[in-house]
Amino acid sequence: MTMGRCRLAIELGFLFLASAVFAGSAGAQPMPLLNLMPVPSSVQQGTGSLPIDSRFSVTLLGYTEGRLERAVERFRGQLSRQTAIPWAAKPSVSGATLIIQTVHASRAVQEVGEDESYVLEVTSTGARLTAPTPLGAMHGLQTFLQLVSVSPEGFAAPAVTIHDSPRFPWRGLMIDSARHFMPMAVIQRNLDGLEAVKMNVFHWHLSENQGFRVESKKFPKLHEMGSDGLFYTQQEVRDVIAYARDRGIRVVPEFDLPGHSTAWFVGYPELASGSGPYQIERHWGVFDPAMNPTQEGTYKFLDEFVGEMVQLFPDQFFHVGGDEVNGKEWTANPKIQEFMHSHGLKDNQALQAYFNQRMQSIVSKHGKSMIGWDEVLDPTLPKDITIQSWRGADSLAEAAKQGYRGILSNGWYLDLGWSAARHYAVDPFGEKAATLSAEEKARVLGGESCMWAEYVDEENVDSRIWPRNAVIAERLWSPAAVRDTEEMYRRMDVISTRLGWLGLTHKTYYDKMLHRIAGPATPEQFAALRNLADVVEPVKDYTREETAENEPTSATPLNRVVDAVPLESDQGRRFNELVQTFGNSSCQDAGSELRLRSQLALWADNDAAMQSLAQTSFLAKAVLARSQDLTAIAKVGMAALDLVKKGGGALNDWKERQLAIVEQAEKPKGQLLLIPASGIKALIVLAASPAGCSPAH
Amino acid sequence: MTMGRCRLAIELGFLFLASAVFAGSAGAQPMPLLNLMPVPSSVQQGTGSLPIDSRFSVTLLGYTEGRLERAVERFRGQLSRQTAIPWAAKPSVSGATLIIQTVHASRAVQEVGEDESYVLEVTSTGARLTAPTPLGAMHGLQTFLQLVSVSPEGFAAPAVTIHDSPRFPWRGLMIDSARHFMPMAVIQRNLDGLEAVKMNVFHWHLSENQGFRVESKKFPKLHEMGSDGLFYTQQEVRDVIAYARDRGIRVVPEFDLPGHSTAWFVGYPELASGSGPYQIERHWGVFDPAMNPTQEGTYKFLDEFVGEMVQLFPDQFFHVGGDEVNGKEWTANPKIQEFMHSHGLKDNQALQAYFNQRMQSIVSKHGKSMIGWDEVLDPTLPKDITIQSWRGADSLAEAAKQGYRGILSNGWYLDLGWSAARHYAVDPFGEKAATLSAEEKARVLGGESCMWAEYVDEENVDSRIWPRNAVIAERLWSPAAVRDTEEMYRRMDVISTRLGWLGLTHKTYYDKMLHRIAGPATPEQFAALRNLADVVEPVKDYTREETAENEPTSATPLNRVVDAVPLESDQGRRFNELVQTFGNSSCQDAGSELRLRSQLALWADNDAAMQSLAQTSFLAKAVLARSQDLTAIAKVGMAALDLVKKGGGALNDWKERQLAIVEQAEKPKGQLLLIPASGIKALIVLAASPAGCSPAH
């Protein structure tokens, strides 16, 4: 084993060297990105490739442990799923294809900033994966899986030398399991997804106005009365934690306090600041109920509760929420007002800071570090706490300057429907954080994407997280210089397929939901629905409530087109790109023109079948206006294209009228945006340009 | 409860009456088939429909038991999955939407011929499901699920009165879990599928030359040495049986003897007729190894083995296989020859009959009825045995005449790639069985579809079983008069979607497999692969071995296009139908012409992207010849269409040359058939007809 260790030490030395070279050589030959996501710190492509066939075998050298062995078993299973190669019953003893070597154990409970590095060398005759600990080796196995693909001569991994380690130590996904309960299978397959993209934190949002989701043996009325029977047993929690640890993922629980806590008060109204009684909240929004921070009973309860939960959740961090307290119950309660007065707490913010101090001392007493949303930031709190910023990198920078550690979530709210490109552009060192000192920067631990669950359930939740979460994972893992958007979309498509093989449902849910909408339709009707659905997107940001016909609640079925379509329309994006390509060719590219024409013809003809489908389905009927718009703008597009080919120069009057049609179609309807509208507008501009075709830039 | 029973008795009386009316009224107004599969014995449509919303609730009256309550829970879950409606936390107490009433328990172990009938009445205000036992009620719940669909005003079930009971008491699916091991998830989701289509037998093929798949505590070398570690533990077997019973499904185990048994001999060579040693068989076909039927040790072993297995499998039937013994080991073994001589066994068939007699007495001693494939039929065996016919309805009729019970599987081998229509046309009372007496007919218990597993694994197995198995289920459940093929295809599409909602993977596996073949391709390349894959089918019947370039074995990855495409091409079938529609319109239907043209244009252009994909994928390269054929016949089709529109009358010489091109393309290549070829031929004939367009009939 000594030889192995020595070799590893040399390689690890080389790792740091290589990283330095990469960081300092922006102008050098570009690093091959292959199909990897996240892109490693350093990739050097070799010659040839390693064939993957049924003789493929793996050997573990050096330190090993149960979870690494299980990781290798999963790796073998996944490699077989990727290739459909059944492994030989008895692998050859004559030498392993992949040798894995680690030096020592990772920490018993995974810590922030643990060494996650690895080196992966693939040659045409074999592969070697070395890492200080199983944590790095597990990341390396995921990289190897991403290297393997179909090739001209069979399945193979390209010869390559990869030195890799993450840019940030905290790379997470938050799932809100409280607003809509997420069954165990959802959590597990998303943990598989996190492992695939090397994220290392699962932040589990477990309590809300709409539900308290963990079994408490100390305070059973929490889950019995606060969950509609939809909660995780303690055994299930332990299973999730073990499942996550096996994948190199920490589990950070969040119990959101002192607001967002109606569900607690159904069973324990005495904790609240109002007089109760309380019901599980069925609506969405910010509500009045809040813990009573002025009575000792609250802290006694929370002390015992935290004491129980830290037995369950081994992670060093304990998330107390702390966001969005509207303070109405505090203001309305004379006793609380009296307490504030007597303690010199001048406003609700001061009262919340007081509560947070008390919470911090409880969390700290139980050996944990407190983390909370922006609002917990208050100079009265010790520097031990960590801020999760939903407000932005500026706010994160401010915390770092004050000496607090922080993670970024602003810009990574998956429920807001942003494009992958927009999420990809966000950086924890963006905005004011760019100007932080090195010491301050070290306090920025990384970030988390957030899947808030007002409008997702187990059926469509994967589609809101994936594949886009992979590009956030890349931002947090890969060198900051890796930013090319086109290249990102190309690799995101590849990882999306791989995530589907892994069992995530973001690609398979769509047809199922469209079939529910269509009912027993004809193939033509179903195709029409799908043509329409393929080019719309849900309204963005926080407009979903505003644009709703009826107030959405937790009883609202998530079965409409807006629930079914992906957050980003590939087809819409590609159409708009195609118009640009056509324009850039001075409208000469016959291939682009043909594809534009056939696409427009399809849409122009699409509304007829949608009209008939609407006769039998209320869910199809609800998007008829959108369908008419699609057909209308497609006809505008066809006319524009004809004018372009006749030499352009359409009259201004015509242009204005056509633009008005399209602009009307650009407005949200049925909570849906019509994505090709912008491409059609570009066609109108081309048709009206005096030269016959001058690209609109 | 007395009232309820009385009402039920009346309704059951009505059931028999209604069935009689249906059977005798072929010329009356046709029964509405709705979207039900299998079609019930009797359906009377009412007025209006029952809205399904979040207030939906279920009440159980009369006799109940755990599995009925679990069935109701599953029903509620499935109804929620179909509609995405979250059920209210507290259902209203003021009255149930669906009242279920049963009279008494089903048998503790489900028996052949138990009462499976039910009556389901849906009105605009509620629904009532009555059945003698939970077995019928469970079938009725499935019918209710099939009634619920999207409507103009929300989700609803049409008002209807259904009296239903099966035509045959034995309606099964056999899954070969031995040639390719099928993980528990495969078995479970297929049991869900069987429940949905009211099949009531899961025949579990558990031992083969290629594997012995059940844990034996008495003879552990069976699974330890005969399975490559891929076997079901006894606990898993018990779980499957409980899972099946919960769904009204019997589990009939098959241990195939005395042939098909190489895997037994790896651990217990002393059972064999040859000298050994034996290895798990890796090839497909019929092999020499066979049990030694001449030594008492064999029967002592089998007696103990059967004794262990009957503890595990409670069903009344025990399947001993008995098929395809080539007798070579018997002929080659002098001791066996001596035994035959001394016992007056004149040939191997007689020796096998001797073995079967001994097996029958063992099975019988353990309280079970023996069932075996055609070959076990021998006049020396008692009438207690049951024949499973892979040879045909004639053979089944022959057995029935001799007094044996039988089930049909000929015509329902799912691995042979027949169309759903062809499977649908098969009937246990077809061929000579039609002439059986009523008494003889009663011996024909029903049938089983068979999923043999040379060319399926967990990834594509669902796609070979579903949705086609639903039409076999219909043949076995529904009145014989329900035979309309077009209507069958329409309803099969609907049930196919429902089976996908249930978790079966027959619709979702396809893209995943195509992406593996394509690798990280461009969207255009992937579309080209899919366009091609959409119109090819695997070669039929037993030609897969014949047409293979390399001999397929159990180590052959099932990752080629032939493994990925469905057994029946919807797109190909629809194209051919479209040509027929066009021809039937005397080539005047502009809509059909437009669709034909755009389809042909797509294919004519398709090979270019396939050529580029073949540069990077050996799996795409393997179907290049097929891709060229598709493009070639599409061009022929375009030319033919142009000629048709010019008035037809193409020269004979042209016709012959074009037909030659298409006929060449009709030959299998890459083990694939090109389905639109027949439509293209029809276009050629139209083009060459003197009148310009006379449909080819």
Coordinates of C-alpha atoms in Angstrom, one line a residue, chain A residues 14 76 91 126 152 168 202 284 314 349 436-437 458 463 546 577 625 629 652:
Chain A
F14 CA 0.2 17.5 -9.7
R76 CA -21.5 -0.8 -12.2
P91 CA -15.1 -10.8 -14.1
G126 CA -7.4 1.1 -18.5
P152 CA -17.9 4.3 -33.8
F168 CA -17.2 26.1 -3.7
F202 CA -29.7 18.4 0.3
W284 CA -50.3 30.3 -0.5
P314 CA -26.3 14.5 12.2
Q349 CA -37.3 43.3 13.7
L436 CA -14.7 41.2 -1.4
S437 CA -11.3 40.5 0.0
E458 CA -44.5 14.6 -7.2
S463 CA -39.2 18.8 -14.5
E546 CA -51.5 37.5 -10.2
E577 CA -32.5 30.8 -33.2
A625 CA -56.8 31.4 -26.8
D629 CA -52.6 33.0 -31.1
N652 CA -44.6 50.5 -42.5

